[in-house]
Coordinates of C-alpha atoms and ligand atoms in Angstrom, one line a residue:
X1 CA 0.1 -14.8 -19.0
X2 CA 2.1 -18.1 -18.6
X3 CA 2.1 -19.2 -14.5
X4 CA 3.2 -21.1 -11.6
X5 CA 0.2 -19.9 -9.8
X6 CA -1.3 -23.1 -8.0
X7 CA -5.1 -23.6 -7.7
X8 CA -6.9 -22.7 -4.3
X9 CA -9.7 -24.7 -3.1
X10 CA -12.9 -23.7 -3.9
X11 CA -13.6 -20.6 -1.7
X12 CA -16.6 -17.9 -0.7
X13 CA -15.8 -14.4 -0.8
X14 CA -18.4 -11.6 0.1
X15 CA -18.0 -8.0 -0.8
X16 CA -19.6 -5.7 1.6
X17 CA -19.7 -3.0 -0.7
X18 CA -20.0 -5.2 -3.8
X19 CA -21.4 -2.0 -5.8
X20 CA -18.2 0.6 -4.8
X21 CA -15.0 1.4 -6.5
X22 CA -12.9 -0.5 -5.1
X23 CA -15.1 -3.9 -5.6
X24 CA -15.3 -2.8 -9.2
X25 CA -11.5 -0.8 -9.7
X26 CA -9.7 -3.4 -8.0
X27 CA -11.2 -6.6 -6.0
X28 CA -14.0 -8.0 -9.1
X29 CA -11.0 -7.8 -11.7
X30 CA -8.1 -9.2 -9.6
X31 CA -10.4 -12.5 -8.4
X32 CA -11.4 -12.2 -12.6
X33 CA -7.8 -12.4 -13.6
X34 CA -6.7 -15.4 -10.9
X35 CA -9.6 -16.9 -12.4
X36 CA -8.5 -16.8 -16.1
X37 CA -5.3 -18.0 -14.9
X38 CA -7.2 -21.3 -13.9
X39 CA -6.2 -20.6 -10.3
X40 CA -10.0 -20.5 -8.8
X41 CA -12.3 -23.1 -9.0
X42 CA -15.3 -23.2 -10.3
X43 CA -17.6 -24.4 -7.4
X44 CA -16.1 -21.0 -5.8
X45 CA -18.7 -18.0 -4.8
X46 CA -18.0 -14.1 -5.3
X47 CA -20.9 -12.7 -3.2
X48 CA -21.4 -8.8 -3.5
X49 CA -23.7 -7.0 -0.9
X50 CA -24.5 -3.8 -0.8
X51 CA -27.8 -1.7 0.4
X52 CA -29.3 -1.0 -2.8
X53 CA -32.2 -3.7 -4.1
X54 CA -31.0 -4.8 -7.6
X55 CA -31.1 -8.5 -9.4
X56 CA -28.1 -10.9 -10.0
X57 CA -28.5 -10.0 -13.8
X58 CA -28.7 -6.0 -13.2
X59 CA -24.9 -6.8 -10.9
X60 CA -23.6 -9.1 -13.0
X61 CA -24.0 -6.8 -15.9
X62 CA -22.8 -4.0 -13.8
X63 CA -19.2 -6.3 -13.1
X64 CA -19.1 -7.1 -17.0
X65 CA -18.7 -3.4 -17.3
X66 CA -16.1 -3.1 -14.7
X67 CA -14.3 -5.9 -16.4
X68 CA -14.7 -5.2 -19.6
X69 CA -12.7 -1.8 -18.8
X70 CA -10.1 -3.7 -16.8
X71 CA -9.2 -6.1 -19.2
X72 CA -9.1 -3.4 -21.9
X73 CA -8.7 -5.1 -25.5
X74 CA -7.1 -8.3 -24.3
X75 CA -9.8 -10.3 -26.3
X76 CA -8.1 -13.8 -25.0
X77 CA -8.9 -12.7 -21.2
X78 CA -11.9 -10.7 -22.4
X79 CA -13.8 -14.1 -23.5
X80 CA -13.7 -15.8 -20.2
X81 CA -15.8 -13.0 -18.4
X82 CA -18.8 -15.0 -19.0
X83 CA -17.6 -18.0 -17.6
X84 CA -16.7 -15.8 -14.4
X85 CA -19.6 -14.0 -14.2
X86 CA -21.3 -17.6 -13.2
X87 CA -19.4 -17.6 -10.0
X88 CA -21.0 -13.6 -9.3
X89 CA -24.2 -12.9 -7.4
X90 CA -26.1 -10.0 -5.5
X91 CA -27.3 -9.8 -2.2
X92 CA -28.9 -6.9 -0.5
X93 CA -28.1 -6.4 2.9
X94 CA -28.0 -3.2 5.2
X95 CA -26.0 -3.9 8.1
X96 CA -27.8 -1.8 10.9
X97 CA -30.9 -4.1 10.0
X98 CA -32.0 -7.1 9.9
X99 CA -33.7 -7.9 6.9
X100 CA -32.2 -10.2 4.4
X101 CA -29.9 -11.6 7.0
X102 CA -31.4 -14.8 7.1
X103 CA -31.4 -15.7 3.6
X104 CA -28.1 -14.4 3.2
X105 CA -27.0 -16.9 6.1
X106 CA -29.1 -19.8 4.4
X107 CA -27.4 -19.5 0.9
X108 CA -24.2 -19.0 2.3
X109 CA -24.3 -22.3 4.9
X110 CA -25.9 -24.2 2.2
X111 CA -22.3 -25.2 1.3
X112 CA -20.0 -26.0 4.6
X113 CA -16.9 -26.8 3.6
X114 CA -15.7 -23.2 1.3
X115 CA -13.3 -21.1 3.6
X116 CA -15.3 -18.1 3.7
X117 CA -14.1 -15.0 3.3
X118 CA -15.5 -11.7 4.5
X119 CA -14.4 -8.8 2.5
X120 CA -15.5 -5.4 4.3
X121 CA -14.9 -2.9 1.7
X122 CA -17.3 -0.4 3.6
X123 CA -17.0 2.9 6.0
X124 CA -15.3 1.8 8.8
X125 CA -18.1 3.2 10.7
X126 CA -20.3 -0.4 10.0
X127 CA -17.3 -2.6 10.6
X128 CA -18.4 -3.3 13.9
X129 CA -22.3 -3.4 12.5
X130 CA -21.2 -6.3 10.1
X131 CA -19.5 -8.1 12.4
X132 CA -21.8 -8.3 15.1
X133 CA -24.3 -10.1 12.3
X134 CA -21.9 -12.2 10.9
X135 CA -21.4 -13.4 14.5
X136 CA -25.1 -13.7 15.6
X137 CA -25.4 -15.5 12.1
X138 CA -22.7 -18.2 13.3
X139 CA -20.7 -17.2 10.1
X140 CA -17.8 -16.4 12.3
X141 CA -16.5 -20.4 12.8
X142 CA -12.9 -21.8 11.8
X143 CA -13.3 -21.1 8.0
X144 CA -14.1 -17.8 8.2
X145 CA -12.0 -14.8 7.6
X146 CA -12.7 -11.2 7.7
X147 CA -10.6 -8.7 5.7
X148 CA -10.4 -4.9 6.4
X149 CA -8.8 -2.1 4.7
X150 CA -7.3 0.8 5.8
X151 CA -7.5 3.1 7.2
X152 CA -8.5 0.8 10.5
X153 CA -9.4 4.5 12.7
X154 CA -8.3 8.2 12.3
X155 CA -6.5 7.7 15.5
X156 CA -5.1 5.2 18.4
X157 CA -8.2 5.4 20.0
X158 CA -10.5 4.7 17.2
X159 CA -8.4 2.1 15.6
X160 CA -8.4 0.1 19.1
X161 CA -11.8 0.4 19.3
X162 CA -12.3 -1.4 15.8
X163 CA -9.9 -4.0 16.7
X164 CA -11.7 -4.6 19.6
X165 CA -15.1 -4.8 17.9
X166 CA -13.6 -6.8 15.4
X167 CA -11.8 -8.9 17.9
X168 CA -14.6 -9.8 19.4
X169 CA -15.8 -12.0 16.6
X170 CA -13.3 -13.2 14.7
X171 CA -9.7 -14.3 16.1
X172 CA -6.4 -12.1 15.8
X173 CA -5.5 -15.3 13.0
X174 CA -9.2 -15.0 10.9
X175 CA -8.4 -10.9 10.5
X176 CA -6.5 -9.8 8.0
X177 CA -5.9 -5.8 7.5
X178 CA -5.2 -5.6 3.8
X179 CA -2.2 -2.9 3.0
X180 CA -2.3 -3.5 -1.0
X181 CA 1.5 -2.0 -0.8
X182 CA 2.3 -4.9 0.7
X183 CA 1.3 -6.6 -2.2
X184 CA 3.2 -5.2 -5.1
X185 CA 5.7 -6.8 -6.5
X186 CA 8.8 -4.9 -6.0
X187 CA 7.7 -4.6 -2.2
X188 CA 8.2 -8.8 -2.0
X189 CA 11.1 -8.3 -4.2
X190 CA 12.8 -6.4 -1.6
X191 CA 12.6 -10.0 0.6
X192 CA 13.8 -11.4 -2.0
X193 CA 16.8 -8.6 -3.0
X194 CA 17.6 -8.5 1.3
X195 CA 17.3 -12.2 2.0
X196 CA 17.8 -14.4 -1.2
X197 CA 21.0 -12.7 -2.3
X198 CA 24.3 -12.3 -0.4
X199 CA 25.3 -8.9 -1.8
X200 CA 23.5 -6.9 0.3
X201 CA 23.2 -7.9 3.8
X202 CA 26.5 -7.3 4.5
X203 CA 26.1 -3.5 3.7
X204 CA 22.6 -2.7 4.9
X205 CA 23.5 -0.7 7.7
X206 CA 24.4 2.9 8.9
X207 CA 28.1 2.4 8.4
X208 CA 27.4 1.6 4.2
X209 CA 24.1 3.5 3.9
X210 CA 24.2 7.4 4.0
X211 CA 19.8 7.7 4.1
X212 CA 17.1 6.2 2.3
X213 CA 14.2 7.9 0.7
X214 CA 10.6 6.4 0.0
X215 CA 8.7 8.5 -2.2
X216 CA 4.7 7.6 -3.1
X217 CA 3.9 10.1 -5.8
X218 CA 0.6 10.5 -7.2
X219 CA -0.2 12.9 -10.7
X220 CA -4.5 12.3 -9.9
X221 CA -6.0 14.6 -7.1
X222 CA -8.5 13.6 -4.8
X223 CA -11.3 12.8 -7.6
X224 CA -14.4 11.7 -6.2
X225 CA -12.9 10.8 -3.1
X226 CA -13.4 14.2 -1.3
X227 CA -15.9 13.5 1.2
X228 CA -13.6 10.8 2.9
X229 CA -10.0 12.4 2.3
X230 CA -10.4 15.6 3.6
X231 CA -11.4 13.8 7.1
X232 CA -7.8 11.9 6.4
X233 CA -5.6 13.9 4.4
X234 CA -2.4 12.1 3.9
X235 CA -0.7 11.7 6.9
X236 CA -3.5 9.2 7.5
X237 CA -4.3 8.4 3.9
X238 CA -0.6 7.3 2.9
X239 CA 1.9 7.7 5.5
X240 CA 0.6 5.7 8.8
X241 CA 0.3 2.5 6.6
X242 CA 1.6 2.3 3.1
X243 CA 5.0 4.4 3.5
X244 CA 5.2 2.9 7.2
X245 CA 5.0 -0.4 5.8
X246 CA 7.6 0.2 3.0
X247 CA 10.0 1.6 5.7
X248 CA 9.6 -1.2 8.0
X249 CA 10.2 -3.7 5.0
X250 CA 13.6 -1.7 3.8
X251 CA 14.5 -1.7 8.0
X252 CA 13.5 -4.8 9.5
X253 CA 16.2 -7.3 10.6
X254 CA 16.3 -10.7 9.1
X255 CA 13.0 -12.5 10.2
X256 CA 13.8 -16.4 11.3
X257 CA 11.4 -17.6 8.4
X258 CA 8.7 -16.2 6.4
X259 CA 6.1 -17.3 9.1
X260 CA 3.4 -14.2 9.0
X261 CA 4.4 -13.7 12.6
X262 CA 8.3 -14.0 12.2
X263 CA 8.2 -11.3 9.8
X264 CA 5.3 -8.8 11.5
X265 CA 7.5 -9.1 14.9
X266 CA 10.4 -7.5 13.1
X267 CA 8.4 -4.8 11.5
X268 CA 7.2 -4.1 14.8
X269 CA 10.0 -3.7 16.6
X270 CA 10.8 -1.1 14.1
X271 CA 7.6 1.4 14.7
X272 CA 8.7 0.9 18.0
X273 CA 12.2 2.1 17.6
X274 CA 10.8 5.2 15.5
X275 CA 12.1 8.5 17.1
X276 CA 8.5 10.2 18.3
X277 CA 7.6 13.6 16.3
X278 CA 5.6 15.9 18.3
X279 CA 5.5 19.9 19.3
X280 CA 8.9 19.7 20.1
X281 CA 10.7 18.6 16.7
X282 CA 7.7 18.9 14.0
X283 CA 8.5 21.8 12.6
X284 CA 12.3 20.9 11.4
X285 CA 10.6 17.4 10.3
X286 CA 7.9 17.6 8.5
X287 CA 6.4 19.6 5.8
X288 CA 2.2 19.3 4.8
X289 CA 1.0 20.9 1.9
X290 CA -2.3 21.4 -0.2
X291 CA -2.4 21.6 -3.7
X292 CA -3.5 24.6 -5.9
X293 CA -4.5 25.1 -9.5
X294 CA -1.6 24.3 -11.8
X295 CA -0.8 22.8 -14.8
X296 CA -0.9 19.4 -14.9
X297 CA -1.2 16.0 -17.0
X298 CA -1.0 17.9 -19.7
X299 CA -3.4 20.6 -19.1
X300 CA -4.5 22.9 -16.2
X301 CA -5.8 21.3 -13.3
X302 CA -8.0 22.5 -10.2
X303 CA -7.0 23.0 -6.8
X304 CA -8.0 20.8 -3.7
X305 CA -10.5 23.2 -2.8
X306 CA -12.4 23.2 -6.0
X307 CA -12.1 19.6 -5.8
X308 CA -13.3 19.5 -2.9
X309 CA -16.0 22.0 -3.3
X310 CA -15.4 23.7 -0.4
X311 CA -14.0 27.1 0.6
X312 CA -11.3 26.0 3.0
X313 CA -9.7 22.9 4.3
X314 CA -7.0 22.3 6.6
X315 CA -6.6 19.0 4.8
X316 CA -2.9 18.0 3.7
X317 CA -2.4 16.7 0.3
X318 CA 1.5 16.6 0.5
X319 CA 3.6 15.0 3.4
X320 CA 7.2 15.1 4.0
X321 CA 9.3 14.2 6.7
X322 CA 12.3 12.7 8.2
X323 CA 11.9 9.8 10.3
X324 CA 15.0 8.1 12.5
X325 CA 15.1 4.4 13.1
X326 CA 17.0 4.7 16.5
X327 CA 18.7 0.9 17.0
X328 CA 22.2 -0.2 16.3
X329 CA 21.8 -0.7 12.5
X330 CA 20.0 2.8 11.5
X331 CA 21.8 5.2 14.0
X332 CA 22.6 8.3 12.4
X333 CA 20.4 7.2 9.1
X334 CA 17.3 9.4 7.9
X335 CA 14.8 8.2 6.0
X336 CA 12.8 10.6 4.2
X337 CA 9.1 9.9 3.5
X338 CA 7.7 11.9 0.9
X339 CA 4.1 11.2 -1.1
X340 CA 1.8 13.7 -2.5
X341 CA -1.3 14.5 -4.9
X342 CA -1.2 16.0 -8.2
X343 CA 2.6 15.4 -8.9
X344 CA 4.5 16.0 -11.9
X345 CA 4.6 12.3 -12.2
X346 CA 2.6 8.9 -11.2
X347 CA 6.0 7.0 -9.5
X348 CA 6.7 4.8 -6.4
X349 CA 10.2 4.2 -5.3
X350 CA 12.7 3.5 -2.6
X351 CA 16.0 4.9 -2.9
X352 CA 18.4 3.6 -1.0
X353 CA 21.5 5.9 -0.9
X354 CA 25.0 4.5 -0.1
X355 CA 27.7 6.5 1.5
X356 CA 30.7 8.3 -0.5
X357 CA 33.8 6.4 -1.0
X358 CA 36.2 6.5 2.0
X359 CA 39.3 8.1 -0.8
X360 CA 39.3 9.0 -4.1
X361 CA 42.6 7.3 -6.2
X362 CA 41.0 9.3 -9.2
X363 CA 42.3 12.6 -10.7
X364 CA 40.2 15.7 -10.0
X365 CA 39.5 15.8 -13.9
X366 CA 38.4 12.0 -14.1
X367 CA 34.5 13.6 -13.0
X368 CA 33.1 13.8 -10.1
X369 CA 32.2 9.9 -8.0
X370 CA 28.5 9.6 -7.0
X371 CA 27.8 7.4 -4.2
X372 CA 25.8 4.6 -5.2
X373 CA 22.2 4.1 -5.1
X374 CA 19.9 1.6 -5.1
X375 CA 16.4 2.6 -6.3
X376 CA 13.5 0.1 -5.9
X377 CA 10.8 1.0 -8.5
X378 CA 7.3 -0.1 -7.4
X379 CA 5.6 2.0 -9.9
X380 CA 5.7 2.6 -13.3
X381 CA 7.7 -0.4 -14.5
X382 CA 8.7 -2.3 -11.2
X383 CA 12.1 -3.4 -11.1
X384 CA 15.8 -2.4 -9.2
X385 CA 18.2 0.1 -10.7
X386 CA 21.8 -0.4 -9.0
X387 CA 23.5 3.2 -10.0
X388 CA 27.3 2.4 -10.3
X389 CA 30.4 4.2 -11.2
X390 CA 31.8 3.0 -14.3
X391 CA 35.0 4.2 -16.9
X392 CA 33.3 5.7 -19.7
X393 CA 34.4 3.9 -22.9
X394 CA 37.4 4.7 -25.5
X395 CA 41.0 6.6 -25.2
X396 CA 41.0 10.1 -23.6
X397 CA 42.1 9.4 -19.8
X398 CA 39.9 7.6 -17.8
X399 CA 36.3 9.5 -17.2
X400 CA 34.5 7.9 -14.9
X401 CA 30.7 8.3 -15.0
X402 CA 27.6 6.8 -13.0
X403 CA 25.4 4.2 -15.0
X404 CA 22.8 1.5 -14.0
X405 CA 22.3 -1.4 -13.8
X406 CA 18.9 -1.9 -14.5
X407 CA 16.1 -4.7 -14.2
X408 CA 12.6 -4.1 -15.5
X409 CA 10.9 -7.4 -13.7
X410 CA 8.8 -7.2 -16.7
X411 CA 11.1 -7.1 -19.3
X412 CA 13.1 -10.1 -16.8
X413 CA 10.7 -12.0 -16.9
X414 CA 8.6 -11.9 -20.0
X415 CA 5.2 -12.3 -17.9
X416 CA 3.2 -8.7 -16.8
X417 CA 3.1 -8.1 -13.0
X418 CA 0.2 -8.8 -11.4
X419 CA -1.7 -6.2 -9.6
X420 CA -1.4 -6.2 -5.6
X421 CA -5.0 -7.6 -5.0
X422 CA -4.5 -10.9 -6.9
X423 CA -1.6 -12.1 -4.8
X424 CA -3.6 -11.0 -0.9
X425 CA -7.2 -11.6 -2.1
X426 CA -5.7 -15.5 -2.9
X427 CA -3.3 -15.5 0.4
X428 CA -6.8 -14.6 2.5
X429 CA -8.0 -17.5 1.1
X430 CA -5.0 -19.5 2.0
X431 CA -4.9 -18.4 5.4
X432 CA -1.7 -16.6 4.9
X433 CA -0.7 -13.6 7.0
X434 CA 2.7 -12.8 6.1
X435 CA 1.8 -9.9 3.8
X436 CA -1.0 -8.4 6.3
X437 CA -0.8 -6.5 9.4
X438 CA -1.1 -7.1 12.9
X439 CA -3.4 -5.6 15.5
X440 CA -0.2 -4.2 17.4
X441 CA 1.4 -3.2 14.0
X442 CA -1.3 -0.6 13.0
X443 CA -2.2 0.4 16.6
X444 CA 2.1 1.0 17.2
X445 CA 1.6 3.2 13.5
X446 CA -1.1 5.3 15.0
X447 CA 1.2 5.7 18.3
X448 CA 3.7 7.3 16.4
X449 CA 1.5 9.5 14.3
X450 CA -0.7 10.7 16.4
X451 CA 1.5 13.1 17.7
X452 CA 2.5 14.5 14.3
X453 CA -1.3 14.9 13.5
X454 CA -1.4 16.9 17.2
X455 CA 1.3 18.8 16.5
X456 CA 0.4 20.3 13.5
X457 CA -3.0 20.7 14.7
X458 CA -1.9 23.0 17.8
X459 CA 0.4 25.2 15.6
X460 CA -0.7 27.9 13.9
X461 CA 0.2 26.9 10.5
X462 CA -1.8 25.4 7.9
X463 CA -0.6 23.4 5.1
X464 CA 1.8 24.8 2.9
X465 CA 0.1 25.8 -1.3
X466 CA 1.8 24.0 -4.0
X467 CA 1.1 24.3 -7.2
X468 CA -0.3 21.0 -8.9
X469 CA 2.2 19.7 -11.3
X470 CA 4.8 20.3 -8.8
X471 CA 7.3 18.6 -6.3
X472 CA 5.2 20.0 -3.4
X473 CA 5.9 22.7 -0.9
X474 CA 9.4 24.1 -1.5
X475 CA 9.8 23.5 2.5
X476 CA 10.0 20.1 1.7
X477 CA 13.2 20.3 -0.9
X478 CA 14.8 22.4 2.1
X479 CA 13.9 19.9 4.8
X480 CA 16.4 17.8 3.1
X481 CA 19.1 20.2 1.7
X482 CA 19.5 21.5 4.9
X483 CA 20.5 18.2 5.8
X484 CA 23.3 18.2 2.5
X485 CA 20.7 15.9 0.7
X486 CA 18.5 16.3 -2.2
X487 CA 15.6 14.2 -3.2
X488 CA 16.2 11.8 -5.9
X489 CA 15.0 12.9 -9.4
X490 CA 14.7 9.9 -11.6
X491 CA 16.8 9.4 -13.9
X492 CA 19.2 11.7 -13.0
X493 CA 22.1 10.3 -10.6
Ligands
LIG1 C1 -4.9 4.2 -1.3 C2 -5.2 5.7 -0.9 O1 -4.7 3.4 -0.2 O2 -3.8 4.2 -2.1 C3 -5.4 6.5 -2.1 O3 -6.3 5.7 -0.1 C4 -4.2 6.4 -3.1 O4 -5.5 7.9 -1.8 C5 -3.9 4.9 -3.4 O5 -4.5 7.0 -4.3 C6 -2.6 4.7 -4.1 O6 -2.5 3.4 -4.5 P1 -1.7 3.0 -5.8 O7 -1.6 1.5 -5.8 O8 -2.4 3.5 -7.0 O9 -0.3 3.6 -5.7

């Protein structure tokens, strides 16, 4: 892959929960591909921890596996695992004991000047565990960093208590809560598309935009995940951090600068301008469902339950809803959040929907003028689509039809995208906020869903079946036709 990427300075990073799937999915091949891209040094330290007693060579082998699968057959790529696996070791370390903890400190201190970075990829539950020994370790100084993934909490509460416990160690400026949507590439695009172009601005408002839509659509089910999600489900799973995120990107005003906390004060003052859903208003709103057996990817798939091995749940798999951004610029403006399990399709994108045209000059036979769209693809093949009217081609009267322009970043740019971990793991290191979020960001998320999660918990209702292979409920297709709206269906305009 050719690059601009500039080298880091040489760098620790611990994984608690070195042996999960995340570490070896995501976290061990993103810090694998920086480093074939020449942009960490090799004095650097990848640390994984986990409970379980094993050897350097038994994890090491155990990364070369994950890697090996990540990098697929790019032999190039594939012949510099060895050379990354030097920079890999194994520590065993329970955090509600002590043993180990010493050593751990010793090899770690034995080189003072590496930013250290503290990677909790853990239960939440021993957040506050870890911490606590990282502090009474002294591992919690200037050049230390902790990161934490979602979901901080189930609820307000809960998430303030983490951020307490972790704010007790480390400063609001060493945490950083990773939201890996924040780090896809159309998602910085869309800074890029608002602020770096003049085009749009100028219409970005209710009086040029009729709604916007954000679907996160998944085709996989919960897989070996069950234990965790069905104590989420995906109100909590999807909607209070990566769909909020997304909205508060599309809504924000202009920050003053790029500074992390230019940027997270104007995605805060939109949760706080977020019309509250409760008893009163959830039922026209939203719409939860569960998935069933259906056919799916190709063949027939099992329902949540059966995944779940369990004989009932209340657990949504499926959310839809309408959420108002009440301030000058949205007034009057839905946007309609919509994500789901087993889906027909694996896709990611923000549609942003412009109003009709005030007139029509056109005769009634020229075909019908679509209002234009502008649909953000994060998933399969990032990249912008601007849906325009255009006169099709050749004699015949003038036939108008609706046709985009379209931008594959790919295909723009000749290089492959990289994947969300490789550009936060490297801004941890570099100390750089912008793409994380705040304490008050997550705990203003949790204000506004708590109570969605209490309304549907005190009606009667459970979540609506859907087939798998399908669009979800079909309460959620009516939640927006009854507003004259329909969902956006790929390629079709
Ligand atoms: C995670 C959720 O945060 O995001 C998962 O916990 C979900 O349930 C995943 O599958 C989706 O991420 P991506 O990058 O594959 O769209």
């Amino acid at each position: 892959m050719s690059t601009h990427a500039k080298p880091v300075a040489a760098f620790d990073l611990v994984i608690f929960g070195g042996t999960g799937d995340l570490a070896m999915r995501k976290l061990l091949p993103a810090l694998f591909r920086r480093f074939a891209d020449e942009q960490i040094p090799l004095q650097s330290r990848i640390l994984g921890v986990a409970r379980e007693d094993q050897a350097d060579g038994e994890y090491r082998d155990r990364v070369r596996e994950a890697l090996e699968k990540a990098v697929g057959g790019d032999d190039a790529l594939g012949a510099k695992i060895d050379d990354f696996l030097e920079l890999v070791s194994y520590h065993p370390l329970d955090a509600t004991s002590d043993d180990g903890w010493d050593d751990f400190a010793r090899e770690l201190t034995r080189i003072d000047d590496h930013v250290r970075v503290f990677y909790l990829s853990t239960s939440p539950r021993i957040f506050v565990d870890i911490c606590e020994r990282l502090r009474q370790h002294g591992l919690n100084g200037d050049g230390a960093r902790v990161v934490i993934e979602k979901p901080i909490g189930h609820d307000l509460a809960s998430a303030t208590e983490i951020n307490d416990a972790v704010g007790a160690v480390f400063a609001e400026n060493q945490i950083f809560r990773i939201d890996h949507y924040l780090g896809k590439e159309t998602v910085q695009n869309l800074l890029a598309l608002r602020f770096a172009n003049v085009l749009f601005e100028p219409l970005w408002n209710a009086a040029h935009i009729d709604h916007v839509q954000i679907t996160v659509a998944e085709t996989v089910g919960v897989e070996q995940r069950g234990p965790y999600y069905d104590t989420a489900g995906a109100l909590r799973d999807m909607v209070q951090n990566h769909l909020l995120q997304l909205l508060c990107m599309v809504a924000m005003e202009p920050p003053a600068s790029l500074d992390s906390d230019a940027v997270r004060d104007e995605k805060l003052k939109v949760l706080h301008t977020l019309k509250p859903i409760n008893a009163e208003n959830a039922a026209q709103t939203t719409v939860r469902g569960q998935y069933r057996a259906g056919a799916a990817n190709g063949g027939s798939a099992p329902g949540y339950l059966e995944d779940l091995g369990q004989p009932s749940s209340d657990t949504e798999t499926f959310v839809a809803l309408k959420a108002q951004v009440c301030n000058w610029r949205w007034a009057g403006v839905p946007f309609y959040l919509r994500t789901g399990k087993r889906m027909p399709d694996r896709v990611s994108e923000i549609v942003i929907h412009f109003r009709d045209i005030p007139y029509s000059i056109f005769e009634a036979g020229s075909g019908a003028i679509r209002a234009n769209k502008l649909v953000l693809r994060l998933q399969p093949d990032e990249g912008v689509k601007l849906w325009l009217m255009a006169k099709y081609p050749g004699p015949g009267g003038l036939r108008l039809q609706a046709v985009p322009l379209d931008m594959s970043f790919a295909e723009a740019f000749g290089v492959q995208q990289p994947d969300a971990y490789e550009r936060l793991l490297l801004d941890v290191v570099r100390g750089n906020l912008t793409l994380f979020m705040r304490r008050d960001e997550v705990e203003a998320a949790w204000r506004w869903i708590d109570p969605i999660l209490a309304a549907w918990e005190n009606s009667n209702n459970s979540p609506r079946p859907y087939a798998a292979g399908t669009w979800g409920p079909s309460a959620s297709v009516a939640l927006i036709e009854r507003d004259g709206r329909t969902w956006h269906d790929g390629d079709g305009q």
